[in-house]
Coordinates of C-alpha atoms and ligand atoms in Angstrom, one line a residue:
M1 CA -46.0 313.4 70.3
N2 CA -45.8 316.8 72.1
T3 CA -47.0 319.8 70.3
I4 CA -45.0 323.0 69.8
A5 CA -47.3 324.6 72.4
D6 CA -46.5 321.8 74.9
N7 CA -42.8 322.2 74.2
L8 CA -42.9 326.0 74.6
A9 CA -44.7 325.7 77.9
A10 CA -42.1 323.2 79.1
V11 CA -39.2 325.4 78.0
R12 CA -40.7 328.4 79.7
A13 CA -41.1 326.4 82.9
V14 CA -37.5 325.4 82.8
I15 CA -36.4 329.0 82.3
S16 CA -38.6 330.1 85.3
E17 CA -37.2 327.4 87.5
A18 CA -33.6 328.2 86.6
A19 CA -34.2 331.9 87.1
A20 CA -35.7 331.2 90.5
R21 CA -32.7 329.1 91.5
A22 CA -30.4 332.0 90.6
G23 CA -32.6 334.7 92.3
R24 CA -33.4 336.2 88.9
N25 CA -36.6 337.5 87.4
P26 CA -37.7 335.1 84.6
A27 CA -39.0 338.1 82.7
D28 CA -35.4 339.2 82.3
V29 CA -34.8 336.2 80.1
E30 CA -35.9 336.4 76.5
L31 CA -36.6 333.1 74.8
V32 CA -35.6 333.1 71.1
A33 CA -37.3 330.2 69.3
V34 CA -34.8 329.0 66.7
T35 CA -36.7 328.1 63.5
K36 CA -33.9 327.2 61.1
T37 CA -34.8 324.2 58.9
H38 CA -38.4 324.4 60.2
P39 CA -41.3 325.5 57.9
P40 CA -43.4 328.7 58.4
D41 CA -46.3 326.5 59.6
S42 CA -44.2 325.8 62.7
V43 CA -43.6 329.5 63.3
V44 CA -47.3 330.2 63.0
E45 CA -48.0 327.4 65.5
A46 CA -45.5 328.9 68.0
L47 CA -47.1 332.4 67.5
A48 CA -50.5 330.9 68.3
A49 CA -48.9 329.7 71.6
G50 CA -47.7 333.2 72.4
Q51 CA -44.1 333.0 71.2
Y52 CA -43.1 336.2 69.3
V53 CA -39.3 336.2 69.1
F54 CA -37.7 333.9 66.5
G55 CA -34.1 333.2 65.4
E56 CA -32.8 332.3 62.0
S57 CA -29.2 331.6 61.2
R58 CA -29.1 331.6 57.4
V59 CA -29.9 334.6 55.4
Q60 CA -31.4 332.8 52.3
E61 CA -33.7 330.7 54.5
A62 CA -34.8 333.7 56.5
K63 CA -35.5 335.6 53.3
A64 CA -37.8 332.9 52.1
K65 CA -39.5 332.3 55.4
I66 CA -40.1 335.7 57.1
P67 CA -42.5 337.1 54.4
L68 CA -44.7 334.0 54.9
V69 CA -45.2 334.7 58.6
S70 CA -47.4 337.4 60.1
G71 CA -46.0 340.7 61.2
R72 CA -46.4 339.8 64.8
A73 CA -43.3 337.8 64.7
R74 CA -40.0 339.5 65.6
W75 CA -36.8 338.1 64.1
H76 CA -33.3 337.8 65.4
F77 CA -30.3 336.8 63.2
I78 CA -28.3 334.3 65.3
G79 CA -25.8 333.0 62.7
H80 CA -22.5 334.0 61.2
L81 CA -22.9 337.0 58.9
Q82 CA -21.1 336.2 55.6
R83 CA -19.7 339.4 54.2
N84 CA -21.6 339.1 50.9
K85 CA -24.9 338.5 52.7
I86 CA -24.9 341.4 55.2
R87 CA -26.8 343.7 52.9
Q88 CA -29.6 341.2 52.5
A89 CA -29.6 340.4 56.2
L90 CA -30.0 344.1 57.0
A91 CA -32.9 344.4 54.5
L92 CA -34.8 341.8 56.4
G93 CA -35.1 344.1 59.4
F94 CA -33.8 341.8 62.1
E95 CA -34.4 343.2 65.6
L96 CA -31.1 342.0 66.9
L97 CA -28.0 340.6 65.2
H98 CA -26.4 338.1 67.7
G99 CA -23.4 337.0 65.6
V100 CA -21.3 340.1 64.9
D101 CA -18.0 338.1 65.1
S102 CA -15.2 340.3 63.8
L103 CA -14.2 343.9 63.3
E104 CA -14.5 343.5 59.6
T105 CA -18.1 342.4 59.9
A106 CA -18.9 345.2 62.3
R107 CA -17.3 347.8 59.9
E108 CA -19.4 346.4 57.0
V109 CA -22.6 346.5 59.1
D110 CA -21.8 350.1 60.0
R111 CA -21.0 351.1 56.5
L112 CA -24.2 349.6 55.0
T113 CA -26.5 351.0 57.6
S114 CA -25.1 354.4 57.0
E115 CA -26.7 354.1 53.6
T116 CA -30.1 353.0 54.9
G117 CA -30.4 355.1 58.0
V118 CA -30.8 352.2 60.4
F119 CA -29.0 351.9 63.8
P120 CA -28.8 348.1 64.2
R121 CA -28.8 346.5 67.6
V122 CA -26.0 344.0 67.8
L123 CA -24.2 341.5 70.1
L124 CA -20.6 340.7 69.7
E125 CA -19.9 337.0 69.5
V126 CA -17.1 335.7 71.7
N127 CA -15.3 332.4 71.1
V128 CA -14.8 331.9 74.8
A129 CA -13.4 328.3 74.5
G130 CA -11.0 329.3 71.7
E131 CA -12.3 326.6 69.3
S132 CA -10.8 326.8 65.9
S133 CA -14.0 325.6 64.3
K134 CA -16.0 328.6 65.6
F135 CA -16.4 332.2 64.7
G136 CA -16.1 335.0 67.2
F137 CA -13.7 337.4 68.9
S138 CA -11.2 335.9 71.3
P139 CA -11.5 337.7 74.7
A140 CA -8.1 339.3 74.1
K141 CA -9.1 340.5 70.6
L142 CA -12.3 341.9 71.8
R143 CA -10.6 343.9 74.4
E144 CA -8.0 345.1 71.8
Q145 CA -10.7 346.1 69.3
L146 CA -13.5 347.3 71.5
E147 CA -12.5 351.0 71.3
E148 CA -12.7 350.8 67.5
L149 CA -16.0 348.8 67.6
L150 CA -17.5 351.5 69.8
S151 CA -16.4 354.2 67.4
L152 CA -18.6 352.7 64.7
G153 CA -21.3 355.2 65.3
R154 CA -24.3 353.3 63.9
L155 CA -23.9 350.1 65.9
Q156 CA -25.9 349.8 69.1
I157 CA -23.7 347.2 70.9
E158 CA -26.0 345.8 73.5
G159 CA -24.0 342.8 74.8
L160 CA -22.2 339.6 74.1
M161 CA -23.1 336.2 72.6
T162 CA -21.4 332.8 72.8
I163 CA -21.9 329.2 71.7
A164 CA -20.5 326.7 74.2
P165 CA -18.5 323.8 72.8
F166 CA -20.7 320.8 72.1
A167 CA -20.9 318.4 75.1
P168 CA -23.5 315.9 76.1
E169 CA -23.6 317.3 79.7
A170 CA -25.2 320.7 80.2
E171 CA -22.8 321.3 83.2
S172 CA -19.9 321.3 80.8
S173 CA -21.1 324.6 79.4
R174 CA -21.2 326.4 82.8
K175 CA -17.6 327.5 82.8
Y176 CA -18.0 329.1 79.4
F177 CA -21.1 331.0 80.4
V178 CA -19.4 332.2 83.6
A179 CA -16.4 333.3 81.4
L180 CA -18.7 335.3 79.1
R181 CA -20.5 337.0 82.0
E182 CA -17.2 337.8 83.7
L183 CA -15.7 339.2 80.5
R184 CA -18.8 341.4 80.1
D185 CA -18.5 342.6 83.7
Q186 CA -14.8 343.5 83.1
L187 CA -15.5 345.3 79.8
Q188 CA -18.3 347.3 81.4
T189 CA -15.9 348.5 84.0
E190 CA -12.9 349.1 81.8
F191 CA -14.7 350.8 79.0
R192 CA -17.4 352.4 81.2
L193 CA -20.3 351.2 79.0
P194 CA -23.4 349.2 79.5
L195 CA -23.5 345.7 78.0
P196 CA -26.7 344.5 79.5
R197 CA -27.5 341.6 77.2
L198 CA -25.9 338.1 77.3
S199 CA -27.1 335.6 74.6
M200 CA -26.0 332.1 75.7
G201 CA -27.6 328.7 76.0
M202 CA -29.3 326.4 73.5
S203 CA -31.5 323.3 73.9
G204 CA -28.9 321.3 75.7
D205 CA -27.8 323.9 78.2
Y206 CA -30.2 326.9 78.4
A207 CA -31.1 326.1 82.1
V208 CA -27.4 326.5 83.1
A209 CA -27.1 329.6 80.9
V210 CA -30.1 331.2 82.8
E211 CA -28.5 330.3 86.1
E212 CA -25.3 332.1 84.9
G213 CA -27.0 335.3 83.7
A214 CA -28.3 334.8 80.2
T215 CA -30.8 337.4 79.1
L216 CA -31.4 335.7 75.8
V217 CA -31.5 331.9 75.2
R218 CA -31.6 330.5 71.7
V219 CA -33.7 327.3 71.7
G220 CA -34.6 325.3 68.7
T221 CA -34.7 321.5 69.1
A222 CA -36.5 321.6 72.5
I223 CA -39.3 323.5 70.9
F224 CA -39.6 322.3 67.3
G225 CA -38.0 318.9 67.5
T226 CA -35.0 317.4 65.7
R227 CA -33.8 319.2 62.6
S228 CA -33.6 317.5 59.2
G229 CA -30.3 319.2 58.6
K230 CA -31.5 320.9 55.5
A231 CA -32.6 324.5 55.1
W232 CA -36.3 325.0 54.6
K233 CA -37.2 325.9 51.1
P234 CA -40.5 327.3 49.8
S235 CA -40.6 324.9 46.9
A236 CA -40.8 321.9 49.2
E237 CA -43.8 323.5 51.0
S238 CA -45.7 325.0 48.1
A239 CA -48.1 322.0 47.8
T240 CA -49.1 322.6 51.4
F241 CA -49.6 326.4 50.8
D242 CA -51.7 325.8 47.7
D243 CA -54.1 323.4 49.5
Ligands
PLP301 C1 -29.3 326.3 65.7 C2 -28.8 327.2 66.7 C3 -29.3 327.3 68.0 C4 -30.4 326.3 68.5 O1 -29.9 325.1 68.8 P1 -30.7 323.9 69.5 O2 -29.7 323.0 70.0 O3 -31.6 323.3 68.4 O4 -31.5 324.6 70.5 C5 -28.8 328.2 68.9 N1 -27.9 329.1 68.5 C6 -27.4 329.1 67.3 C7 -26.3 330.1 67.0 C8 -27.8 328.2 66.4 O5 -27.2 328.2 65.1

């Protein structure tokens, strides 16, 4: 079986090759290693292999896991921010929130950080394909609400994020990644603001995302293996920790 270090090396190679095909610098693509459902031991193993940026998508799980991993790890929140969990998510000190997916959520993040003095870095999640099962701004809604989003003084809006519809073929994601990049380009011109970061691409399609301009790819399975489906909980691991 491949180790996490082997998998990381393979993923980094794929990113470099995809960047080269697109005439991009691979250093402009940040790999976010998605650790949801995986134990802190796996994070520690990835750290030892030189991976420092990690993504979690559930607040409760992140809250249990983050304190068990050394301070060298930097954490991104990549999931949907439930309204009643935003305060806890902010307290965990995530370096970047990828999934700010509505004006209401953005307002709440702004309100809560005005209490704590933080200026959170955020990405706005766009539901490019218009899937009813997914969170995110429709492109039209984003354009309509961007002025108000920008008026929320504490939010540092650094770019856009999307999750392509599930498909067995990586190529199926390309048109959604192109759409996100083009939307970003249009908004930058229309609103005269920089939106340098594009978070797009997961295990199945990150090479295509890099070809289309991703500056952040969120990769879990290709690094840590198949997920059990259940959130990691400290109780299940305590025996290992006590050894
Ligand atoms: C779980 C998750 C990923 C990683 O998915 P893989 O297919 O395992 O690489 C990426 N982005 C988000 C938002 C996720 O929830």
